[in-house]
C-alpha positions in Angstrom: 0.0 0.0 0.0 3.0 2.3 0.4 3.3 2.8 -3.3 -0.4 3.5 -3.6 -0.1 6.2 -0.9 2.7 8.0 -2.6 0.8 8.0 -5.9 -2.2 9.7 -4.3 -0.2 12.8 -3.7 0.5 13.4 -7.3 -1.8 15.1 -9.7 -3.4 12.3 -11.7 -6.1 12.0 -14.3 -9.6 10.7 -13.6 -8.7 7.4 -15.2 -5.6 7.0 -13.1 -7.5 7.8 -9.9 -10.1 5.3 -10.9 -7.5 2.6 -11.4 -5.8 3.5 -8.2 -9.0 3.3 -6.2 -9.7 -0.1 -7.7 -6.2 -1.5 -7.0 -6.3 -0.1 -3.4 -9.7 -1.8 -2.8 -8.5 -5.1 -4.2 -5.3 -5.0 -2.2 -7.2 -4.3 1.0 -9.7 -7.0 0.3 -7.1 -9.6 -0.4 -5.1 -8.6 2.7 -8.2 -9.0 4.8 -9.0 -12.4 3.2 -5.6 -13.8 4.0 -5.5 -12.2 7.5 -8.6 -14.0 8.8 -10.1 -17.5 8.4 -12.5 -17.5 5.4 -16.2 -18.1 6.1 -17.6 -21.6 5.6 -18.8 -21.7 2.0 -19.3 -25.5 1.7 -22.6 -26.7 0.3 -25.2 -26.7 3.0 -23.6 -23.9 5.0 -25.8 -20.9 5.9 -25.0 -17.2 5.9 -23.3 -16.3 9.1 -25.7 -15.1 11.7 -28.4 -14.8 9.1 -31.4 -12.8 10.4 -34.5 -14.7 11.3 -37.6 -14.5 9.2 -39.5 -13.1 12.2 -38.9 -12.5 15.9 -39.3 -15.7 17.9 -39.0 -18.0 14.8 -36.0 -20.0 13.8 -33.9 -18.4 11.0 -34.4 -19.9 7.6 -32.8 -18.5 4.4 -35.4 -18.0 1.7 -35.1 -19.8 -1.6 -33.5 -18.0 -4.5 -35.9 -16.8 -7.2 -36.5 -19.2 -10.1 -34.7 -18.5 -13.4 -31.3 -17.8 -11.9 -28.3 -19.3 -13.6 -27.0 -22.3 -11.6 -23.5 -21.7 -10.3 -21.0 -24.4 -11.1 -20.2 -26.2 -7.8 -16.8 -25.6 -6.4 -15.6 -23.6 -9.4 -12.3 -22.0 -8.3 -12.5 -19.4 -11.0 -16.0 -18.2 -10.3 -17.3 -15.6 -7.8 -20.2 -13.3 -7.2 -20.1 -9.5 -6.6 -23.0 -7.7 -4.8 -23.6 -4.0 -4.6 -24.8 -2.9 -1.2 -27.3 0.0 -1.0 -30.8 -1.1 -2.1 -29.3 -4.3 -3.5 -28.5 -6.1 -0.2 -29.7 -3.5 2.2 -33.0 -1.6 2.2 -31.8 1.9 1.8 -28.2 3.1 2.3 -25.6 1.8 4.7 -24.2 5.2 5.4 -27.6 6.6 6.3 -28.0 3.9 8.9 -24.5 4.7 10.2 -25.5 8.3 10.6 -28.7 7.3 12.4 -26.7 5.2 14.8 -24.4 8.0 15.5 -27.3 10.4 16.0 -28.8 8.0 18.6 -25.5 8.1 20.5 -25.5 11.8 20.6 -22.7 12.3 18.2 -24.7 14.0 15.5 -27.4 16.7 15.6 -30.7 16.8 13.8 -29.3 19.4 11.5 -26.4 17.1 10.5 -28.9 14.3 9.6 -31.2 16.7 7.8 -28.3 18.0 5.7 -27.1 14.5 4.7 -30.7 13.4 4.0 -31.3 16.4 1.8 -28.2 15.7 -0.4 -29.2 12.1 -0.7 -32.8 13.0 -1.6 -31.6 15.6 -4.2 -29.6 12.9 -6.0 -32.6 10.5 -6.2 -34.9 13.3 -7.4 -32.5 14.5 -10.2 -30.8 11.3 -11.0 -27.3 12.8 -10.9 -24.8 14.0 -8.3 -24.5 17.8 -7.7 -20.8 18.7 -8.0 -21.2 21.3 -5.3 -22.6 18.7 -2.9 -19.9 16.3 -3.6 -17.1 18.9 -3.2 -18.6 20.2 0.0 -19.1 16.8 1.5 -15.7 15.5 0.5 -13.7 18.4 1.9 -15.7 18.3 5.1 -15.5 14.5 5.6 -11.8 14.2 4.9 -10.9 17.2 7.1 -12.8 15.7 10.0 -11.3 12.2 9.8 -7.7 13.5 9.3 -5.5 12.5 12.3 -8.2 10.2 13.8 -7.3 6.6 14.6 -8.5 4.0 12.1 -9.4 1.6 15.0 -11.9 4.1 16.3 -13.9 4.2 13.1 -13.8 0.4 12.8 -15.1 0.1 16.4 -17.9 2.6 15.7 -19.0 0.7 12.5 -19.1 -2.6 14.3 -21.2 -1.2 17.1 -23.7 0.5 14.9 -24.2 -2.2 12.3 -24.7 -5.0 14.8 -27.9 -3.2 15.7 -29.3 -2.4 12.3 -28.1 -4.8 9.6 -30.2 -7.8 10.5 -33.4 -5.9 10.0 -32.5 -4.2 6.8 -31.4 -7.1 4.5 -33.6 -7.9 1.5 -34.4 -11.7 2.0 -34.4 -12.3 -1.7 -30.9 -10.9 -2.2 -29.7 -12.8 0.9 -31.0 -16.0 -0.8 -28.9 -15.1 -3.9 -25.8 -14.7 -1.7 -26.6 -18.0 -0.1 -27.0 -19.7 -3.5 -23.4 -18.7 -4.4 -22.1 -19.8 -1.0 -23.8 -23.1 -1.3 -22.0 -23.6 -4.6 -18.7 -23.1 -2.8 -18.1 -19.8 -4.6 -16.4 -16.7 -3.1 -18.9 -13.8 -2.6 -17.8 -10.2 -2.4 -19.5 -7.0 -1.4 -18.7 -4.0 -3.7 -19.6 -0.6 -2.5 -18.7 3.1 -2.4 -19.1 3.1 1.3 -15.9 3.2 3.4 -14.0 -0.1 3.5 -14.5 -0.2 7.3 -18.3 -0.1 6.8 -18.2 -2.6 3.9 -16.2 -5.2 5.9 -18.6 -5.1 8.8 -21.6 -5.8 6.5 -19.8 -8.5 4.5 -18.7 -10.2 7.7 -22.3 -10.0 9.1 -23.6 -11.8 6.0 -20.9 -14.5 6.0 -19.5 -13.2 2.7 -15.9 -13.8 1.6 -14.9 -10.1 1.9 -15.6 -6.6 0.7 -14.3 -4.0 -1.8 -14.9 -0.5 -0.5 -13.5 3.1 -0.6 -10.1 3.2 0.9 -9.2 6.2 3.1 -5.4 6.8 3.2 -3.8 6.0 6.6 -0.3 6.2 8.0 0.7 4.7 11.3 -2.9 3.9 12.1 -4.1 7.5 11.6 -6.2 8.8 8.7 -4.4 11.4 6.6 -7.5 13.1 5.3 -7.1 11.8 1.8 -8.6 9.0 -0.3 -6.5 6.4 -2.1 -7.4 7.3 -5.6 -11.1 8.3 -5.4 -14.5 6.9 -4.3 -15.2 3.3 -5.3 -18.1 4.4 -7.5 -19.1 3.7 -11.0 -16.0 2.8 -13.1 -13.9 2.5 -10.0 -16.1 -0.5 -8.9 -15.4 -2.1 -12.2 -11.7 -1.4 -11.8 -11.7 -3.0 -8.3 -13.5 -6.1 -9.6 -11.0 -6.5 -12.4 -8.1 -6.0 -10.0 -9.4 -8.6 -7.6 -10.2 -11.1 -10.4 -6.6 -10.8 -11.5 -5.3 -11.3 -8.0 -7.6 -14.2 -7.2 -7.4 -15.9 -10.7 -11.1 -15.5 -11.4 -12.6 -15.9 -14.9 -15.1 -13.0 -15.1 -17.1 -14.7 -17.8 -18.0 -17.3 -15.1 -18.8 -14.7 -12.4 -22.0 -13.0 -11.5 -22.7 -9.4 -10.4 -25.8 -7.8 -8.8 -26.7 -4.1 -8.5 -29.7 -1.7 -8.4 -28.1 1.3 -10.0 -27.2 2.4 -13.5 -24.0 3.7 -12.0 -22.9 0.1 -11.8 -23.3 -0.8 -15.5 -19.5 -0.9 -15.9 -19.3 -3.6 -13.2 -22.3 -5.5 -14.4 -20.9 -5.5 -18.0 -17.7 -7.2 -16.8 -19.3 -10.5 -15.9 -20.9 -13.3 -17.7 -24.0 -13.3 -15.4 -25.2 -9.8 -14.7 -28.3 -9.3 -12.6 -30.2 -6.1 -11.8 -31.9 -6.1 -8.3 -34.5 -3.5 -7.3 -33.3 -1.4 -10.3 -33.6 2.3 -10.9 -35.3 3.4 -14.1 -32.2 3.8 -16.2 -30.8 0.4 -15.2 -34.1 -1.3 -15.8 -34.2 0.1 -19.4 -30.6 -0.9 -20.0 -31.2 -4.4 -18.6 -34.2 -4.8 -20.9 -32.2 -3.7 -23.9 -29.3 -6.1 -23.0 -31.5 -9.0 -22.0 -30.2 -9.0 -18.4 -32.2 -10.7 -15.7 -34.1 -8.6 -13.3 -35.0 -9.3 -9.7 -37.2 -6.9 -7.8 -37.9 -7.7 -4.2 -39.8 -4.4 -3.5 -43.6 -4.3 -3.1 -45.9 -2.3 -5.2 -45.9 -1.5 -8.9 -43.7 1.5 -8.6 -41.4 -0.4 -6.2 -40.7 2.7 -4.2 -37.4 2.7 -2.4 -37.4 2.2 1.3 -36.2 5.0 3.6 -33.7 7.5 2.2 -31.2 5.6 0.0 -28.0 7.5 -0.7 -26.3 8.4 -3.8 -23.1 6.3 -3.6 -20.8 9.3 -3.7 -22.8 11.5 -1.4 -23.5 8.7 1.0 -20.0 7.6 1.6 -18.8 11.2 2.1 -21.6 12.0 4.4 -20.9 8.9 6.4 -17.2 9.8 6.6 -18.2 13.2 7.9 -20.6 11.6 10.4 -17.8 9.3 11.6 -15.4 12.3 11.8 -17.8 14.3 13.9 -18.4 11.3 16.2 -14.7 10.8 16.7 -14.0 14.5 17.2 -16.8 14.8 19.8 -15.7 11.6 21.5 -12.2 12.8 21.9 -13.3 16.2 23.3 -15.3 14.3 26.0 -12.3 12.3 27.1 
């Protein structure tokens, strides 16, 4: 990672930053994979600590929808890649992190309202506002600069243990389980900070996670990203980088997402799926003949809660974490 850190300080093109973000995410994911025992992905295993269908009833993973491709059992060159927000989770991971921090007194109602407004603006207009992104990025990175990486990791663990179980789409969880039962590796791919992504992936028994990597030196955040947000083309770059490292054949892999921003990632694999798609992705999937899985109710399949734009969500979440860490340190 040392070389990647040095490269972030130079002025680089968008393409170079995208590639750098992808390589950093893949390197971090592979490092985590080899640092900890892999989850049990043998046929018949269940997603780790899978949420129960209802309180008081034994947990039971739902069946995968009919019409899916059948993963080749124990294929060492196949894997599955899942987007997070509104694909696996109802709504946005970073929004839930912000709510958890608010409940702990680390954020004000004004903080939450500001982040929610930026997220809602994205969904209404279908595109990021450059001013929102610039404002959130500078605020977020400034707040986390100098803070301990271990503090953010601990906060993520604490918050997501409370909320993840109730926010998983059962249908998507079944798809995750289908790949695990086939003995395949299953990866979460998200623009959320790597620390958040790893908690969610671990909670679901997935192999690991690809997320936005914040630069750190000696256990402290520097206030810079490695490359850029793992968003859009950067996700595709991360998947390609991980496939190269893990000797995967992307034609034998599957990918799942709800957003047209992830068309680059979906286009890489031999088995693309769209899950709870936005309008643009649904149209693209129809034109390409991609399979669609919609686990929402109602004809309009309205999104649940306030799902975040990937870029705005991760930056707002970083700002939320930074505020929490800052206030926690002041109270010590």
